[in-house]
Coordinates of C-alpha atoms in Angstrom, one line a residue:
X1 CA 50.0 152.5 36.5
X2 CA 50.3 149.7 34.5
X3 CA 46.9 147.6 33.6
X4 CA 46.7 143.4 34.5
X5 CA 44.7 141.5 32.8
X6 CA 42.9 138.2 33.4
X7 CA 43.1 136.8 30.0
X8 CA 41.9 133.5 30.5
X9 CA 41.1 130.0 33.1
X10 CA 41.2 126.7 32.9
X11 CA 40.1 124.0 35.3
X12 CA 40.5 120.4 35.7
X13 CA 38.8 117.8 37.3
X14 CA 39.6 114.2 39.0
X15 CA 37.5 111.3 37.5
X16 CA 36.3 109.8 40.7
X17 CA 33.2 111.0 42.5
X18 CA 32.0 111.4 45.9
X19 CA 27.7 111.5 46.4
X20 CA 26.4 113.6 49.1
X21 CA 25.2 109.9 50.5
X22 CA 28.8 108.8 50.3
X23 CA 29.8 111.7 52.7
X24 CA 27.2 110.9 54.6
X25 CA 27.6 107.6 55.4
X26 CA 31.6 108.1 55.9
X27 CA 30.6 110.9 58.4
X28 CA 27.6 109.1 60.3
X29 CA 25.6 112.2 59.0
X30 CA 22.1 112.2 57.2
X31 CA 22.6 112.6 53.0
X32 CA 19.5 115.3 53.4
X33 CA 22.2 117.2 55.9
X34 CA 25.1 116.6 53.2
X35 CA 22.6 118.7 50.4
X36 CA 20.4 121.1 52.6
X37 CA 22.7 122.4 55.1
X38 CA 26.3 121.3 53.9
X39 CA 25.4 122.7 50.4
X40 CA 27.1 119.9 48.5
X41 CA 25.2 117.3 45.8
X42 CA 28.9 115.6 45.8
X43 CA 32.3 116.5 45.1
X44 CA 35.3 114.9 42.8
X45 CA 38.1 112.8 44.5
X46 CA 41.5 112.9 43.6
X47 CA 42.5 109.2 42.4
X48 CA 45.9 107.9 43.3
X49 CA 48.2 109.2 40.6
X50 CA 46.2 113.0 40.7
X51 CA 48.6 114.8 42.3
X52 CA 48.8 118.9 42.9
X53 CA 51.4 118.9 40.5
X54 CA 50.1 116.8 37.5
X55 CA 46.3 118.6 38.6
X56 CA 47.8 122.0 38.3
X57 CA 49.4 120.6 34.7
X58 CA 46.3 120.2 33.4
X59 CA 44.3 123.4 34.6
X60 CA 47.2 125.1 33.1
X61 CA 47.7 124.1 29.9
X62 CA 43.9 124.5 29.4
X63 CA 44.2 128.0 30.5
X64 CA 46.9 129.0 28.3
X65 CA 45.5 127.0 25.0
X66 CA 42.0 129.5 25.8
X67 CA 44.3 132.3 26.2
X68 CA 46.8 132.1 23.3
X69 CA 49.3 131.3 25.0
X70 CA 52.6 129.4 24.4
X71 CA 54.5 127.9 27.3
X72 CA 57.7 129.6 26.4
X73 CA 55.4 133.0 26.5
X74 CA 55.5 132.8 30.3
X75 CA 57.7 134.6 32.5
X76 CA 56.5 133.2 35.8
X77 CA 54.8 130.2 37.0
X78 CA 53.1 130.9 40.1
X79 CA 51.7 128.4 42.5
X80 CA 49.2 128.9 45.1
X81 CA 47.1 126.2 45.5
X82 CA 47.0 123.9 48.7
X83 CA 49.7 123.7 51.1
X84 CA 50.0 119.6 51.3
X85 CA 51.9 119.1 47.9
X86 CA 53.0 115.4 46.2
X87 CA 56.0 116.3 49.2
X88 CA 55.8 117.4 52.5
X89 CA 58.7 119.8 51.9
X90 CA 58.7 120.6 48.4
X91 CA 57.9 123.0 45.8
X92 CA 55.5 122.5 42.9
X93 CA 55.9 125.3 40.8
X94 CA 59.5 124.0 39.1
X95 CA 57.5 121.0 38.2
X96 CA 54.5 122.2 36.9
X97 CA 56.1 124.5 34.7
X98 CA 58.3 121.8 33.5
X99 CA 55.3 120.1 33.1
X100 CA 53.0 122.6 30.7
X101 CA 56.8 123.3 29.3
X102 CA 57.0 126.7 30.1
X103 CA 61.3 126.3 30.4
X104 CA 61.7 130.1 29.9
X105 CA 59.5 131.1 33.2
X106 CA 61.0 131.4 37.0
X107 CA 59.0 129.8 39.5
X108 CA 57.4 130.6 43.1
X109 CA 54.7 129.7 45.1
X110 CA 52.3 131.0 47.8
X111 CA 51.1 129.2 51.1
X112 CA 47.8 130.1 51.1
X113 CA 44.8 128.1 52.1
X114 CA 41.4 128.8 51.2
X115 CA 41.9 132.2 50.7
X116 CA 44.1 131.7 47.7
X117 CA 42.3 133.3 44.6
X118 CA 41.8 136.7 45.5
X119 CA 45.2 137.3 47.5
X120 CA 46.9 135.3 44.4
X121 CA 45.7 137.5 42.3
X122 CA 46.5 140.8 43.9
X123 CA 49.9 139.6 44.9
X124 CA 50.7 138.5 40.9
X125 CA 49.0 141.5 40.0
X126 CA 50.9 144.1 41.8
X127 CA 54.6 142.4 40.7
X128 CA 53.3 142.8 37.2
X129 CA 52.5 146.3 37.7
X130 CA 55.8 146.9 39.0
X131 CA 58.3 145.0 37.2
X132 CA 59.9 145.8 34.1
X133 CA 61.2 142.2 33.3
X134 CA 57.7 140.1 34.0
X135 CA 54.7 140.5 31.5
X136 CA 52.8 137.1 31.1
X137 CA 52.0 135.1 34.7
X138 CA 50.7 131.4 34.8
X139 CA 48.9 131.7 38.5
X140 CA 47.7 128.0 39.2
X141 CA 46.5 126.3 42.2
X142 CA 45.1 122.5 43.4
X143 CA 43.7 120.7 45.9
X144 CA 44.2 117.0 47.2
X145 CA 42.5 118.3 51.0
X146 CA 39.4 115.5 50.9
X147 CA 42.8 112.9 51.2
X148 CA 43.4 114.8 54.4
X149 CA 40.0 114.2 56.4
X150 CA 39.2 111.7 59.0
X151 CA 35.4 111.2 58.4
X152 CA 34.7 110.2 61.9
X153 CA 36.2 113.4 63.7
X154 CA 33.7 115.5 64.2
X155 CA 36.0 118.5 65.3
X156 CA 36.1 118.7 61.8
X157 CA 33.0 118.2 60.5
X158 CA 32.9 121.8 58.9
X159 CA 35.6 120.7 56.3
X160 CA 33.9 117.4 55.3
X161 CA 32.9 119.3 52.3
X162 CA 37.0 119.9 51.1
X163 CA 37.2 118.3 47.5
X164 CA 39.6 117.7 44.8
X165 CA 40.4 119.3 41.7
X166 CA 43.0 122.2 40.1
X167 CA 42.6 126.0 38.6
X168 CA 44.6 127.9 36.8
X169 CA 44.5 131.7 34.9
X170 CA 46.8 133.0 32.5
X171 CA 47.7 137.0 33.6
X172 CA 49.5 139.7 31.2
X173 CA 50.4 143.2 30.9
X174 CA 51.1 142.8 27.2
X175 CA 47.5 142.1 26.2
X176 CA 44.2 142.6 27.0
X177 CA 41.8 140.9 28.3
X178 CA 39.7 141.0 31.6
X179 CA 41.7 144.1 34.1
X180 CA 41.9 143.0 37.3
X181 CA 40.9 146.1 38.9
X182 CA 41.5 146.0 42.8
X183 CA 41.1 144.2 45.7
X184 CA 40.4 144.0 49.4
X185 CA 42.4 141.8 52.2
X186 CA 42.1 141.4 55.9
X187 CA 44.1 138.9 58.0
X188 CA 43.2 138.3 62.0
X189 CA 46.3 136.0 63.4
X190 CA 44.3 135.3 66.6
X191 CA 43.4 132.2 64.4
X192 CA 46.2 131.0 63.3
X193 CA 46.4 127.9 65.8
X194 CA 42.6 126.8 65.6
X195 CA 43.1 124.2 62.3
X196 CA 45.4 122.4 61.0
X197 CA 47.3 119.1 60.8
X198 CA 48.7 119.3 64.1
X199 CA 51.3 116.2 63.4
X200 CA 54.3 116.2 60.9
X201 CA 56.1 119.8 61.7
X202 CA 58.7 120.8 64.1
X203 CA 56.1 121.3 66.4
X204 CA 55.0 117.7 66.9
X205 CA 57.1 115.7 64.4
X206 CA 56.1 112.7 62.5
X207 CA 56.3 109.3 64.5
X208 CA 54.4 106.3 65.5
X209 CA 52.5 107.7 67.7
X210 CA 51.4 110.3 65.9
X211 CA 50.1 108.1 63.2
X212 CA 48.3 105.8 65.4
X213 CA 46.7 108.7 67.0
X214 CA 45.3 110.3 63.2
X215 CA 47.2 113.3 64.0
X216 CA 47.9 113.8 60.2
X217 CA 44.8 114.9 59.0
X218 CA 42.8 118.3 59.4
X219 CA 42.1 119.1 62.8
X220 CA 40.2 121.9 64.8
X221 CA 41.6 122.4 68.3
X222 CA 39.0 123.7 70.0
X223 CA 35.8 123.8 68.0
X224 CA 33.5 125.2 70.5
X225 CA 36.0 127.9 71.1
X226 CA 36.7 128.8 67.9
X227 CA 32.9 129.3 66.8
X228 CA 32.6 131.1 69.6
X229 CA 35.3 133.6 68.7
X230 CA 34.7 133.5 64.7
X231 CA 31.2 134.3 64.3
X232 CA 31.2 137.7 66.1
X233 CA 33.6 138.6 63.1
X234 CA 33.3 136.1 60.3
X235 CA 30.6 137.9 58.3
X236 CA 31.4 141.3 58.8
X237 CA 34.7 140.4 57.2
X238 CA 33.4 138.6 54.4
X239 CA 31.4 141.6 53.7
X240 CA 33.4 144.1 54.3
X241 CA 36.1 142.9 51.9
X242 CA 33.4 142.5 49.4
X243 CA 32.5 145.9 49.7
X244 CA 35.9 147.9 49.9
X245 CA 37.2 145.7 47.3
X246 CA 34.3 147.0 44.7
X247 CA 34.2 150.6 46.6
X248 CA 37.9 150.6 45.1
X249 CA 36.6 149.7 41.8
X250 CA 34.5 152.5 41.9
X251 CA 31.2 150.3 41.9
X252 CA 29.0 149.1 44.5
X253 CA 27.8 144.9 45.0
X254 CA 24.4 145.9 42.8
X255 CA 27.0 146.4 40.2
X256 CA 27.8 143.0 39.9
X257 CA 27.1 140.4 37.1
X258 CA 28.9 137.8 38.7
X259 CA 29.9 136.7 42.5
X260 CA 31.9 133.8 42.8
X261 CA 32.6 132.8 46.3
X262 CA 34.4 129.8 47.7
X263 CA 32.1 126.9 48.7
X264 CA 30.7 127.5 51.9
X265 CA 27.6 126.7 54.0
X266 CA 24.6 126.9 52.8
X267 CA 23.0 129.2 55.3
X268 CA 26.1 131.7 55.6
X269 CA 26.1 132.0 51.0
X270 CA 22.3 133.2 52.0
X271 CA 23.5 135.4 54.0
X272 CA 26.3 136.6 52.4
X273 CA 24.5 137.5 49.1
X274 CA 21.6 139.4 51.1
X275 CA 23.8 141.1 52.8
X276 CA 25.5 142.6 49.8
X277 CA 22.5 143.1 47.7
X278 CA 23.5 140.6 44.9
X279 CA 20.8 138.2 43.7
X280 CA 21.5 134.4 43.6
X281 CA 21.1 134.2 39.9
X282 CA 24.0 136.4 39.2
X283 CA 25.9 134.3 41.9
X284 CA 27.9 130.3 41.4
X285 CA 27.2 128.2 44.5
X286 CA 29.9 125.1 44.1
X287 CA 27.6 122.0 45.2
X288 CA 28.9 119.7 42.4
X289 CA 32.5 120.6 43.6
X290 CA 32.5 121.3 47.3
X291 CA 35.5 123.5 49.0
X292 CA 39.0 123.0 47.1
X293 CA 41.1 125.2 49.2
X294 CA 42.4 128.3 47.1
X295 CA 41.0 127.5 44.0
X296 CA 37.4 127.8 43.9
X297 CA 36.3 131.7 43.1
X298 CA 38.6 130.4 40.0
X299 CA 36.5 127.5 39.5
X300 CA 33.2 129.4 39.6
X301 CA 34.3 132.1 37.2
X302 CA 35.2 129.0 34.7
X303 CA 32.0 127.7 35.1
X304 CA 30.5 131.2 34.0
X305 CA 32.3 132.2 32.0
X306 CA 30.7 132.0 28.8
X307 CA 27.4 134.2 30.2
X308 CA 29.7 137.1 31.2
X309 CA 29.7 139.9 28.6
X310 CA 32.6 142.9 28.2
X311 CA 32.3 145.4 30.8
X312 CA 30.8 143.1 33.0
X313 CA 31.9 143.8 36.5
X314 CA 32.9 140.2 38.2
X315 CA 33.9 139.6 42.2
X316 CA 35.9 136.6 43.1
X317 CA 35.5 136.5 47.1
X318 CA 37.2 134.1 49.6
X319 CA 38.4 133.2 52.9
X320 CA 41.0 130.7 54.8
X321 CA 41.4 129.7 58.3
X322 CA 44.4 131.7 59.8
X323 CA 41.9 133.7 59.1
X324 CA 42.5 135.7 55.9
X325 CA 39.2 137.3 53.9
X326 CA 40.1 138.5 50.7
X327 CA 38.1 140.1 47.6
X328 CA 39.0 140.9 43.8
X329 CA 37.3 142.9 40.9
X330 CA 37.7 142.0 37.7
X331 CA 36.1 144.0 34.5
X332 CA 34.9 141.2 31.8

């Protein structure tokens, strides 16, 4: 079987800033609320000409200047960041590889949410393992979701910690670099109704009403209901990801030199990391950053980069309502 590896990542972030007391007063919530339980010191805002496309640009061609990498190198420029794109039906992957000038690379994209990372990186590393014509993948991924809350709906008050920013990673099975090893996924579709923007599809297509109604932001349909189903399986999933994924790597969570989840809750990243056995200080908790849909186990493994030595065994671990939970191993 053939080996994938991670050569490099690049991130990029929007200018603007959002405080924790910023949130706090556009939610009616208490700043102390916004840092203790919400996790989050502040997080950056997309300004208006930061698009998914020109964010994506940027993380991209950072990534491939780190990794050696020409933009005529790439065979594939693979999107597979948020959903809600500079269009409403529209592609970004043409443009962003027309962007970073990789003009000899085909282009596709993923609709993940928040589970992006992990199941992007399985799914681009599997087609590299078993294509013949495909040897150097730009993977890159943004996020304009804090555009898409409505601060004073508290059905989705769990989201009010979505941010902005863009990811990217170069992958190759022409040279080395850090192997992506294996990964774990599980998907539960009794979800898939419970968020979204409910306005704008075929379902319930744009019109005035709709607008004057703030259908066309995130929305939770039935919070209460969904808690009530979630939790029962939530962190058992998160878990149990994390641990077939590195069980498949032939290591166990103690193993670890680096866990880089998705932003989520304070409480529930305790949790988590006791549960697997893996100290905080060998761990990236987002609170300058927030949630940026598919991006952030990317994000976190930019940040720590640098302190990661070879051989180092790195988990990049993530979830997205639908629900999805999804884990990777990578060895540094």
């Amino acid at each position: 079987m053939k080996r994938v590896d991670l050569l490099d990542v690049g991130t990029w972030m929007p200018q603007r800033w959002m405080s924790a007391a910023q949130i706090g007063a556009a939610a009616g919530i208490d700043e102390a609320v916004i840092v203790e339980r919400f996790g989050l010191d502040g997080k950056h805002i997309a300004g208006p000409d930061d698009h998914v496309s020109t964010m994506s640009a940027g993380a991209a061609a950072a990534a491939l200047q780190r990794a050696g990498v020409e933009p005529d190198e790439v065979d594939v420029v693979a999107y597979f960041g948020s959903m809600w794109k500079d269009y409403v039906v529209w592609s970004a992957s043409p443009k962003i590889a027309d962007l970073v000038g990789a003009h000899n690379a085909w282009a596709f994209e993923m609709g993940n949410v928040s589970c992006g990372t992990p199941v992007a990186l399985k799914a681009v590393g599997d087609m590299l393992r078993g294509s013949d014509d495909v040897t150097t993948v730009l993977l890159v991924g943004a996020s304009r979701e804090s555009h898409l809350l409505d601060y004073t709906n508290h059905r989705s008050r769990f989201m009010f910690n979505f941010g902005d920013g863009a990811a990217a990673a170069v992958l190759s099975t022409r040279r080395r670099g850090h192997e992506i090893v294996a990964s774990a996924v599980i998907t539960d579709g009794r979800f898939a109704d419970d968020v979204a923007v409910y306005a704008g599809g075929s379902r319930n297509p744009a019109s005035v009403d709709t607008v004057r109604e703030r259908r066309h932001y995130l929305d939770v349909a039935d919070p209460v209901s969904m808690k009530e189903r979630l939790d029962p399986v939530s962190g058992a999933n998160f878990v149990g990801v994390a641990r077939r994924a590195c069980e498949r790597a032939g290591i166990s969570p103690a193993d670890l030199a680096l866990l880089a989840p998705l932003h989520f809750k304070r409480s529930f990243f305790e949790w988590t990391i006791a549960e697997l056995g893996v100290p905080e200080d060998k761990t990236v908790y987002l609170r300058r950053h927030g949630h940026m849909s598919g991006i952030d186990p990317l994000v976190g493994l930019d940040e720590k980069r640098d302190e990661l030595e070879p051989g180092d065994w790195v988990l990049l671990l993530s979830a997205g309502t639908g629900y999805t939970w999804a884990a990777t191993v990578l060895r540094w």
